[in-house]
PDB file of C-alpha atoms in Angstrom:
ATOM      1  CA  MET K  98      11.619 -26.525   0.637  1.00  0.00           C
ATOM      2  CA  ALA K  99       9.055 -23.907   1.587  1.00  0.00           C
ATOM      3  CA  GLY K 100       5.497 -24.864   0.730  1.00  0.00           C
ATOM      4  CA  PRO K 101       2.574 -22.723  -0.443  1.00  0.00           C
ATOM      5  CA  GLY K 102       1.723 -21.918   3.158  1.00  0.00           C
ATOM      6  CA  ALA K 103       5.067 -20.185   3.623  1.00  0.00           C
ATOM      7  CA  GLY K 104       4.522 -18.219   0.428  1.00  0.00           C
ATOM      8  CA  LEU K 105       1.097 -17.052   1.586  1.00  0.00           C
ATOM      9  CA  ARG K 106       2.531 -16.033   4.945  1.00  0.00           C
ATOM     10  CA  ALA K 107       5.226 -14.039   3.172  1.00  0.00           C
ATOM     11  CA  VAL K 108       2.651 -12.220   1.031  1.00  0.00           C
ATOM     12  CA  HIS K 109       0.538 -11.567   4.130  1.00  0.00           C
ATOM     13  CA  MET K 110       3.567 -10.136   5.929  1.00  0.00           C
ATOM     14  CA  ALA K 111       4.469  -7.997   2.923  1.00  0.00           C
ATOM     15  CA  PHE K 112       1.003  -6.439   2.778  1.00  0.00           C
ATOM     16  CA  ASN K 113       1.021  -6.047   6.556  1.00  0.00           C
ATOM     17  CA  TRP K 114       4.307  -4.147   6.522  1.00  0.00           C
ATOM     18  CA  LEU K 115       4.013  -2.207   3.274  1.00  0.00           C
ATOM     19  CA  THR K 116       0.353  -1.115   3.188  1.00  0.00           C
ATOM     20  CA  VAL K 117      -2.360   0.185   5.495  1.00  0.00           C
ATOM     21  CA  LEU K 118      -4.602  -2.835   4.949  1.00  0.00           C
ATOM     22  CA  PRO K 119      -6.075  -3.897   8.319  1.00  0.00           C
ATOM     23  CA  LEU K 120      -4.652  -7.404   8.276  1.00  0.00           C
ATOM     24  CA  PRO K 121      -4.148  -9.587  11.362  1.00  0.00           C
ATOM     25  CA  GLN K 122      -0.783  -9.115  13.031  1.00  0.00           C
ATOM     26  CA  PRO K 123       1.604 -12.090  13.204  1.00  0.00           C
ATOM     27  CA  ARG K 124       1.416 -14.074  16.410  1.00  0.00           C
ATOM     28  CA  THR K 125       5.153 -14.001  16.951  1.00  0.00           C
ATOM     29  CA  ALA K 126       7.713 -11.235  16.528  1.00  0.00           C
ATOM     30  CA  PRO K 127       9.129 -11.258  12.980  1.00  0.00           C
ATOM     31  CA  ASP K 128      12.688 -12.446  12.467  1.00  0.00           C
ATOM     32  CA  ARG K 129      15.043 -12.300   9.484  1.00  0.00           C
ATOM     33  CA  ALA K 130      13.489 -15.383   7.923  1.00  0.00           C
ATOM     34  CA  ALA K 131      10.083 -13.688   7.975  1.00  0.00           C
ATOM     35  CA  GLY K 132      11.664 -10.462   6.729  1.00  0.00           C
ATOM     36  CA  ALA K 133      13.309 -12.270   3.828  1.00  0.00           C
ATOM     37  CA  GLY K 134       9.983 -13.735   2.759  1.00  0.00           C
ATOM     38  CA  ALA K 135       8.177 -10.421   3.050  1.00  0.00           C
ATOM     39  CA  ILE K 136      10.736  -8.571   0.929  1.00  0.00           C
ATOM     40  CA  ALA K 137      10.711 -11.336  -1.675  1.00  0.00           C
ATOM     41  CA  ALA K 138       6.933 -10.776  -1.889  1.00  0.00           C
ATOM     42  CA  ALA K 139       7.206  -6.968  -2.127  1.00  0.00           C
ATOM     43  CA  PRO K 140       6.648  -6.961  -5.921  1.00  0.00           C
ATOM     44  CA  VAL K 141       3.264  -8.630  -5.328  1.00  0.00           C
ATOM     45  CA  VAL K 142       2.359  -5.629  -3.190  1.00  0.00           C
ATOM     46  CA  GLY K 143       3.647  -3.372  -5.962  1.00  0.00           C
ATOM     47  CA  LEU K 144       1.465  -5.112  -8.522  1.00  0.00           C
ATOM     48  CA  ALA K 145      -1.608  -4.706  -6.312  1.00  0.00           C
ATOM     49  CA  LEU K 146      -0.873  -1.039  -5.633  1.00  0.00           C
ATOM     50  CA  GLY K 147      -0.078  -0.402  -9.290  1.00  0.00           C
ATOM     51  CA  GLY K 148      -3.289  -2.046 -10.420  1.00  0.00           C
ATOM     52  CA  ALA K 149      -5.294  -0.052  -7.882  1.00  0.00           C
ATOM     53  CA  VAL K 150      -3.803   3.295  -8.868  1.00  0.00           C
ATOM     54  CA  ALA K 151      -4.236   2.458 -12.555  1.00  0.00           C
ATOM     55  CA  GLY K 152      -7.903   1.707 -11.846  1.00  0.00           C
ATOM     56  CA  LEU K 153      -8.225   5.006 -10.007  1.00  0.00           C
ATOM     57  CA  ALA K 154      -6.698   6.828 -12.968  1.00  0.00           C
ATOM     58  CA  ALA K 155      -9.049   5.073 -15.385  1.00  0.00           C
ATOM     59  CA  ALA K 156     -12.001   6.363 -13.359  1.00  0.00           C
ATOM     60  CA  LEU K 157     -10.658   9.894 -12.896  1.00  0.00           C
ATOM     61  CA  VAL K 158      -9.941  10.530 -16.575  1.00  0.00           C
ATOM     62  CA  HIS K 159     -13.690  10.297 -17.233  1.00  0.00           C
ATOM     63  CA  THR K 160     -14.292  13.309 -15.005  1.00  0.00           C
ATOM     64  CA  ASP K 161     -13.698  16.986 -15.745  1.00  0.00           C
ATOM     65  CA  LEU K 162     -10.632  17.098 -13.512  1.00  0.00           C
ATOM     66  CA  PRO K 163      -7.504  18.549 -15.136  1.00  0.00           C
ATOM     67  CA  ALA K 164      -4.694  16.097 -15.809  1.00  0.00           C
ATOM     68  CA  ILE K 165      -2.503  17.554 -13.061  1.00  0.00           C
ATOM     69  CA  ALA K 166      -5.256  16.888 -10.502  1.00  0.00           C
ATOM     70  CA  VAL K 167      -5.532  13.286 -11.698  1.00  0.00           C
ATOM     71  CA  GLY K 168      -1.781  12.831 -11.257  1.00  0.00           C
ATOM     72  CA  THR K 169      -1.895  14.418  -7.822  1.00  0.00           C
ATOM     73  CA  LEU K 170      -4.674  12.112  -6.654  1.00  0.00           C
ATOM     74  CA  MET K 171      -2.772   9.078  -7.959  1.00  0.00           C
ATOM     75  CA  VAL K 172       0.342  10.024  -5.993  1.00  0.00           C
ATOM     76  CA  ALA K 173      -1.752  10.851  -2.930  1.00  0.00           C
ATOM     77  CA  ALA K 174      -3.449   7.452  -3.125  1.00  0.00           C
ATOM     78  CA  LEU K 175      -0.083   5.683  -3.174  1.00  0.00           C
ATOM     79  CA  ALA K 176       1.125   7.739  -0.210  1.00  0.00           C
ATOM     80  CA  LEU K 177      -2.032   7.033   1.805  1.00  0.00           C
ATOM     81  CA  THR K 178      -2.052   3.295   1.131  1.00  0.00           C
ATOM     82  CA  THR K 179       1.607   2.992   2.184  1.00  0.00           C
ATOM     83  CA  ARG K 180       1.374   5.250   5.282  1.00  0.00           C
ATOM     84  CA  GLY K 181       3.700   7.712   3.571  1.00  0.00           C
ATOM     85  CA  MET K 182       6.635   5.679   4.886  1.00  0.00           C
ATOM     86  CA  HIS K 183       8.510   5.617   1.587  1.00  0.00           C
ATOM     87  CA  LEU K 184       8.286   9.390   1.328  1.00  0.00           C
ATOM     88  CA  ASP K 185       9.551   9.666   4.897  1.00  0.00           C
ATOM     89  CA  GLY K 186      12.451   7.387   3.989  1.00  0.00           C
ATOM     90  CA  LEU K 187      13.209   9.507   0.922  1.00  0.00           C
ATOM     91  CA  ALA K 188      13.455  12.696   2.977  1.00  0.00           C
ATOM     92  CA  ASP K 189      15.483  11.104   5.785  1.00  0.00           C
ATOM     93  CA  THR K 190      17.942   9.467   3.402  1.00  0.00           C
ATOM     94  CA  VAL K 191      18.582  12.632   1.408  1.00  0.00           C
ATOM     95  CA  ASP K 192      19.089  14.605   4.629  1.00  0.00           C
ATOM     96  CA  GLY K 193      21.585  11.962   5.749  1.00  0.00           C
ATOM     97  CA  LEU K 194      23.426  12.033   2.434  1.00  0.00           C
ATOM     98  CA  GLY K 195      23.528  15.818   2.512  1.00  0.00           C
ATOM     99  CA  CYS K 196      25.007  16.232   5.966  1.00  0.00           C
ATOM    100  CA  TYR K 197      28.674  16.507   6.799  1.00  0.00           C
ATOM    101  CA  GLY K 198      30.355  14.324   9.361  1.00  0.00           C
ATOM    102  CA  SER K 199      30.873  10.665  10.099  1.00  0.00           C
ATOM    103  CA  PRO K 200      28.537   7.809   9.181  1.00  0.00           C
ATOM    104  CA  LYS K 201      27.326   7.898  12.784  1.00  0.00           C
ATOM    105  CA  ARG K 202      26.414  11.563  12.434  1.00  0.00           C
ATOM    106  CA  ALA K 203      24.601  10.849   9.129  1.00  0.00           C
ATOM    107  CA  ARG K 204      22.563   8.115  10.803  1.00  0.00           C
ATOM    108  CA  GLU K 205      21.666  10.489  13.632  1.00  0.00           C
ATOM    109  CA  VAL K 206      20.365  13.004  11.104  1.00  0.00           C
ATOM    110  CA  MET K 207      18.260  10.285   9.479  1.00  0.00           C
ATOM    111  CA  ARG K 208      16.777   9.300  12.850  1.00  0.00           C
ATOM    112  CA  SER K 209      16.043  12.853  13.964  1.00  0.00           C
ATOM    113  CA  GLY K 210      12.427  12.734  12.779  1.00  0.00           C
ATOM    114  CA  SER K 211      12.484  16.198  11.229  1.00  0.00           C
ATOM    115  CA  VAL K 212      12.770  17.055   7.538  1.00  0.00           C
ATOM    116  CA  GLY K 213      15.748  19.236   6.651  1.00  0.00           C
ATOM    117  CA  PRO K 214      16.273  21.409   3.578  1.00  0.00           C
ATOM    118  CA  PHE K 215      17.773  18.606   1.506  1.00  0.00           C
ATOM    119  CA  GLY K 216      14.929  16.258   2.338  1.00  0.00           C
ATOM    120  CA  ALA K 217      12.285  18.896   1.651  1.00  0.00           C
ATOM    121  CA  ALA K 218      13.820  19.689  -1.732  1.00  0.00           C
ATOM    122  CA  ALA K 219      13.987  16.000  -2.642  1.00  0.00           C
ATOM    123  CA  LEU K 220      10.368  15.432  -1.649  1.00  0.00           C
ATOM    124  CA  THR K 221       9.230  18.394  -3.723  1.00  0.00           C
ATOM    125  CA  MET K 222      11.130  17.321  -6.824  1.00  0.00           C
ATOM    126  CA  ILE K 223      10.246  13.629  -6.711  1.00  0.00           C
ATOM    127  CA  LEU K 224       6.568  14.276  -5.999  1.00  0.00           C
ATOM    128  CA  LEU K 225       6.382  16.834  -8.795  1.00  0.00           C
ATOM    129  CA  VAL K 226       7.980  14.402 -11.243  1.00  0.00           C
ATOM    130  CA  GLN K 227       5.617  11.615 -10.222  1.00  0.00           C
ATOM    131  CA  VAL K 228       2.503  13.805 -10.408  1.00  0.00           C
ATOM    132  CA  VAL K 229       3.303  15.133 -13.884  1.00  0.00           C
ATOM    133  CA  LEU K 230       4.345  11.787 -15.344  1.00  0.00           C
ATOM    134  CA  PHE K 231       1.493   9.780 -13.833  1.00  0.00           C
ATOM    135  CA  ALA K 232      -0.843  12.419 -15.263  1.00  0.00           C
ATOM    136  CA  ALA K 233       0.728  12.003 -18.702  1.00  0.00           C
ATOM    137  CA  LEU K 234       0.280   8.230 -18.637  1.00  0.00           C
ATOM    138  CA  ALA K 235      -3.316   8.567 -17.444  1.00  0.00           C
ATOM    139  CA  THR K 236      -4.105  11.077 -20.198  1.00  0.00           C
ATOM    140  CA  ASP K 237      -2.789   8.589 -22.774  1.00  0.00           C
ATOM    141  CA  HIS K 238      -4.767   5.734 -21.125  1.00  0.00           C
ATOM    142  CA  ARG K 239      -1.576   3.748 -20.531  1.00  0.00           C
ATOM    143  CA  TRP K 240      -2.863   1.723 -17.608  1.00  0.00           C
ATOM    144  CA  VAL K 241      -0.314  -1.095 -17.914  1.00  0.00           C
ATOM    145  CA  ALA K 242       2.550   1.399 -17.835  1.00  0.00           C
ATOM    146  CA  ILE K 243       1.162   2.943 -14.634  1.00  0.00           C
ATOM    147  CA  ALA K 244       0.954  -0.452 -12.947  1.00  0.00           C
ATOM    148  CA  ALA K 245       4.396  -1.425 -14.246  1.00  0.00           C
ATOM    149  CA  ALA K 246       6.108   1.687 -12.842  1.00  0.00           C
ATOM    150  CA  VAL K 247       4.769   0.982  -9.355  1.00  0.00           C
ATOM    151  CA  THR K 248       5.587  -2.723  -9.574  1.00  0.00           C
ATOM    152  CA  VAL K 249       9.145  -2.204 -10.806  1.00  0.00           C
ATOM    153  CA  SER K 250       9.804   0.191  -7.926  1.00  0.00           C
ATOM    154  CA  ARG K 251       8.945  -2.624  -5.501  1.00  0.00           C
ATOM    155  CA  CYS K 252      11.162  -5.031  -7.429  1.00  0.00           C
ATOM    156  CA  ALA K 253      13.933  -2.524  -6.715  1.00  0.00           C
ATOM    157  CA  VAL K 254      13.452  -3.132  -2.986  1.00  0.00           C
ATOM    158  CA  VAL K 255      14.372  -6.793  -3.499  1.00  0.00           C
ATOM    159  CA  ALA K 256      17.641  -5.728  -5.125  1.00  0.00           C
ATOM    160  CA  ALA K 257      18.263  -3.213  -2.343  1.00  0.00           C
ATOM    161  CA  CYS K 258      18.116  -6.085   0.178  1.00  0.00           C
ATOM    162  CA  ARG K 259      20.573  -8.286  -1.708  1.00  0.00           C
ATOM    163  CA  THR K 260      23.240 -10.340  -0.023  1.00  0.00           C
ATOM    164  CA  GLY K 261      26.513  -8.475   0.320  1.00  0.00           C
ATOM    165  CA  LEU K 262      24.876  -5.387   1.806  1.00  0.00           C
ATOM    166  CA  GLN K 263      24.948  -5.009   5.566  1.00  0.00           C
ATOM    167  CA  PRO K 264      21.981  -3.740   7.588  1.00  0.00           C
ATOM    168  CA  ILE K 265      22.215  -0.931  10.091  1.00  0.00           C
ATOM    169  CA  PRO K 266      21.472  -2.597  13.461  1.00  0.00           C
ATOM    170  CA  GLY K 267      17.984  -2.062  14.812  1.00  0.00           C
ATOM    171  CA  GLY K 268      14.789  -1.259  13.000  1.00  0.00           C
ATOM    172  CA  PHE K 269      13.246  -2.603   9.826  1.00  0.00           C
ATOM    173  CA  GLY K 270      16.470  -2.819   7.837  1.00  0.00           C
ATOM    174  CA  ALA K 271      17.993  -5.270  10.291  1.00  0.00           C
ATOM    175  CA  LEU K 272      15.217  -7.737   9.432  1.00  0.00           C
ATOM    176  CA  VAL K 273      15.477  -7.578   5.654  1.00  0.00           C
ATOM    177  CA  VAL K 274      18.762  -6.193   4.312  1.00  0.00           C
ATOM    178  CA  GLY K 275      21.186  -8.847   3.080  1.00  0.00           C
ATOM    179  CA  THR K 276      18.507 -11.540   2.750  1.00  0.00           C
ATOM    180  CA  GLN K 277      17.844 -11.632  -1.000  1.00  0.00           C
ATOM    181  CA  ARG K 278      19.608 -13.657  -3.668  1.00  0.00           C
ATOM    182  CA  ALA K 279      17.501 -15.961  -5.825  1.00  0.00           C
ATOM    183  CA  ALA K 280      14.463 -13.692  -5.581  1.00  0.00           C
ATOM    184  CA  ILE K 281      16.366 -10.916  -7.348  1.00  0.00           C
ATOM    185  CA  VAL K 282      16.720 -13.000 -10.503  1.00  0.00           C
ATOM    186  CA  GLY K 283      13.100 -14.120 -10.569  1.00  0.00           C
ATOM    187  CA  TRP K 284      11.616 -10.712  -9.970  1.00  0.00           C
ATOM    188  CA  GLY K 285      14.103  -9.084 -12.299  1.00  0.00           C
ATOM    189  CA  LEU K 286      12.996 -11.341 -15.141  1.00  0.00           C
ATOM    190  CA  ALA K 287       9.332 -10.722 -14.288  1.00  0.00           C
ATOM    191  CA  ALA K 288       9.913  -6.966 -14.305  1.00  0.00           C
ATOM    192  CA  LEU K 289      11.666  -7.194 -17.660  1.00  0.00           C
ATOM    193  CA  PHE K 290       8.812  -9.246 -19.140  1.00  0.00           C
ATOM    194  CA  ALA K 291       6.275  -6.753 -17.827  1.00  0.00           C
ATOM    195  CA  GLY K 292       8.364  -3.956 -19.246  1.00  0.00           C
ATOM    196  CA  LEU K 293       8.040  -5.411 -22.728  1.00  0.00           C
ATOM    197  CA  LEU K 294       4.256  -5.026 -22.482  1.00  0.00           C
ATOM    198  CA  VAL K 295       4.000  -1.386 -21.525  1.00  0.00           C
ATOM    199  CA  SER K 296       4.545   0.408 -24.811  1.00  0.00           C
ATOM    200  CA  ASP K 297       4.317   0.126 -28.573  1.00  0.00           C
ATOM    201  CA  GLN K 298       7.994   1.029 -28.596  1.00  0.00           C
ATOM    202  CA  TRP K 299       9.512  -2.264 -27.502  1.00  0.00           C
ATOM    203  CA  TRP K 300      12.644  -0.750 -25.986  1.00  0.00           C
ATOM    204  CA  ARG K 301      10.896   1.605 -23.563  1.00  0.00           C
ATOM    205  CA  GLY K 302       9.880  -0.967 -20.951  1.00  0.00           C
ATOM    206  CA  PRO K 303      13.230  -2.808 -20.825  1.00  0.00           C
ATOM    207  CA  ALA K 304      15.012   0.554 -20.692  1.00  0.00           C
ATOM    208  CA  ALA K 305      12.945   1.540 -17.660  1.00  0.00           C
ATOM    209  CA  VAL K 306      13.783  -1.748 -15.932  1.00  0.00           C
ATOM    210  CA  ALA K 307      17.474  -1.365 -16.784  1.00  0.00           C
ATOM    211  CA  LEU K 308      17.579   2.197 -15.459  1.00  0.00           C
ATOM    212  CA  VAL K 309      15.903   1.201 -12.196  1.00  0.00           C
ATOM    213  CA  ALA K 310      18.211  -1.792 -11.765  1.00  0.00           C
ATOM    214  CA  GLY K 311      21.353   0.250 -12.393  1.00  0.00           C
ATOM    215  CA  TRP K 312      20.213   3.094 -10.165  1.00  0.00           C
ATOM    216  CA  THR K 313      19.289   0.739  -7.322  1.00  0.00           C
ATOM    217  CA  TRP K 314      22.604  -1.073  -7.500  1.00  0.00           C
ATOM    218  CA  LEU K 315      24.690   2.092  -7.487  1.00  0.00           C
ATOM    219  CA  ILE K 316      22.789   4.125  -4.907  1.00  0.00           C
ATOM    220  CA  THR K 317      22.564   1.296  -2.394  1.00  0.00           C
ATOM    221  CA  ARG K 318      26.309   0.718  -2.668  1.00  0.00           C
ATOM    222  CA  HIS K 319      26.869   4.407  -2.042  1.00  0.00           C
ATOM    223  CA  CYS K 320      24.440   4.491   0.903  1.00  0.00           C
ATOM    224  CA  ALA K 321      26.033   1.388   2.392  1.00  0.00           C
ATOM    225  CA  ARG K 322      29.399   3.159   2.391  1.00  0.00           C
ATOM    226  CA  ARG K 323      28.079   6.518   3.594  1.00  0.00           C
ATOM    227  CA  PHE K 324      25.937   5.137   6.421  1.00  0.00           C
ATOM    228  CA  GLU K 325      27.918   1.941   7.038  1.00  0.00           C
ATOM    229  CA  GLY K 326      24.842  -0.091   6.233  1.00  0.00           C
ATOM    230  CA  ILE K 327      21.315   0.033   4.833  1.00  0.00           C
ATOM    231  CA  ASN K 328      18.174   0.757   6.831  1.00  0.00           C
ATOM    232  CA  GLY K 329      14.457   1.102   6.140  1.00  0.00           C
ATOM    233  CA  ASP K 330      14.808   4.761   5.183  1.00  0.00           C
ATOM    234  CA  VAL K 331      17.116   3.836   2.315  1.00  0.00           C
ATOM    235  CA  LEU K 332      14.586   1.277   1.109  1.00  0.00           C
ATOM    236  CA  GLY K 333      11.876   3.945   1.027  1.00  0.00           C
ATOM    237  CA  PHE K 334      14.247   6.219  -0.860  1.00  0.00           C
ATOM    238  CA  VAL K 335      14.815   3.436  -3.402  1.00  0.00           C
ATOM    239  CA  VAL K 336      11.061   2.925  -3.897  1.00  0.00           C
ATOM    240  CA  GLU K 337      10.261   6.569  -4.583  1.00  0.00           C
ATOM    241  CA  THR K 338      13.252   7.347  -6.789  1.00  0.00           C
ATOM    242  CA  SER K 339      12.874   4.103  -8.742  1.00  0.00           C
ATOM    243  CA  CYS K 340       9.225   4.853  -9.443  1.00  0.00           C
ATOM    244  CA  ALA K 341      10.185   8.309 -10.733  1.00  0.00           C
ATOM    245  CA  ALA K 342      12.989   6.832 -12.861  1.00  0.00           C
ATOM    246  CA  ALA K 343      10.682   4.243 -14.420  1.00  0.00           C
ATOM    247  CA  LEU K 344       8.074   6.915 -15.182  1.00  0.00           C
ATOM    248  CA  LEU K 345      10.659   9.129 -16.855  1.00  0.00           C
ATOM    249  CA  VAL K 346      11.563   6.421 -19.355  1.00  0.00           C
ATOM    250  CA  LEU K 347       7.997   5.257 -19.931  1.00  0.00           C
ATOM    251  CA  VAL K 348       6.799   8.774 -20.722  1.00  0.00           C
ATOM    252  CA  ALA K 349       9.860  10.210 -22.506  1.00  0.00           C
TER     253      ALA K 349
END
């Protein structure tokens, strides 16, 4: 059984991979065991990021900035602290889904490094949704809901790496996809519990968690068929779209 040291190493790896924090690099090259631990700890990173952006919002609402500027700065802070990699994954995945051709051709489009029209449109829409809805939550002083939306989106990554899905060889996905089983249940229950705390309307939080869970399950199955596997770009796509989905329910 893994001890507390292994858990701390997993959290360290998760922050190392998923944020810009200047943490020491691991001494050895990560393998799938390390990847499994890091993905299982991804919701901890989400909680930290969500708490930080909620704190930023709490400070900004006491200024004369318009609500839309507050929302924009919240989204910008998340992008900066995560190197923008989830946004990059969103654009690459949508470009891959939008192209014609074989799964090999779709993967080539995803690896091209440029943003096509589908990816640009997806980035614009998702960022606009996030900016407006984060601004609405900040205006209403719903700090727990802000933190919950970010956290639940990182819980979605655990589900996107569940056993039964195959990774695309090479890259980040090969280290983490197909590694999660028990962690899905634990983090799913934690997300549901957190969801119950985010609103006076008891159903809103669980509905957000349910929507994210259903969306993650369906879209990763589709991506696995279309690309013949899951890679890191798909995981970034899941993070950004899940955050937007959670916000939609929490604000609606």
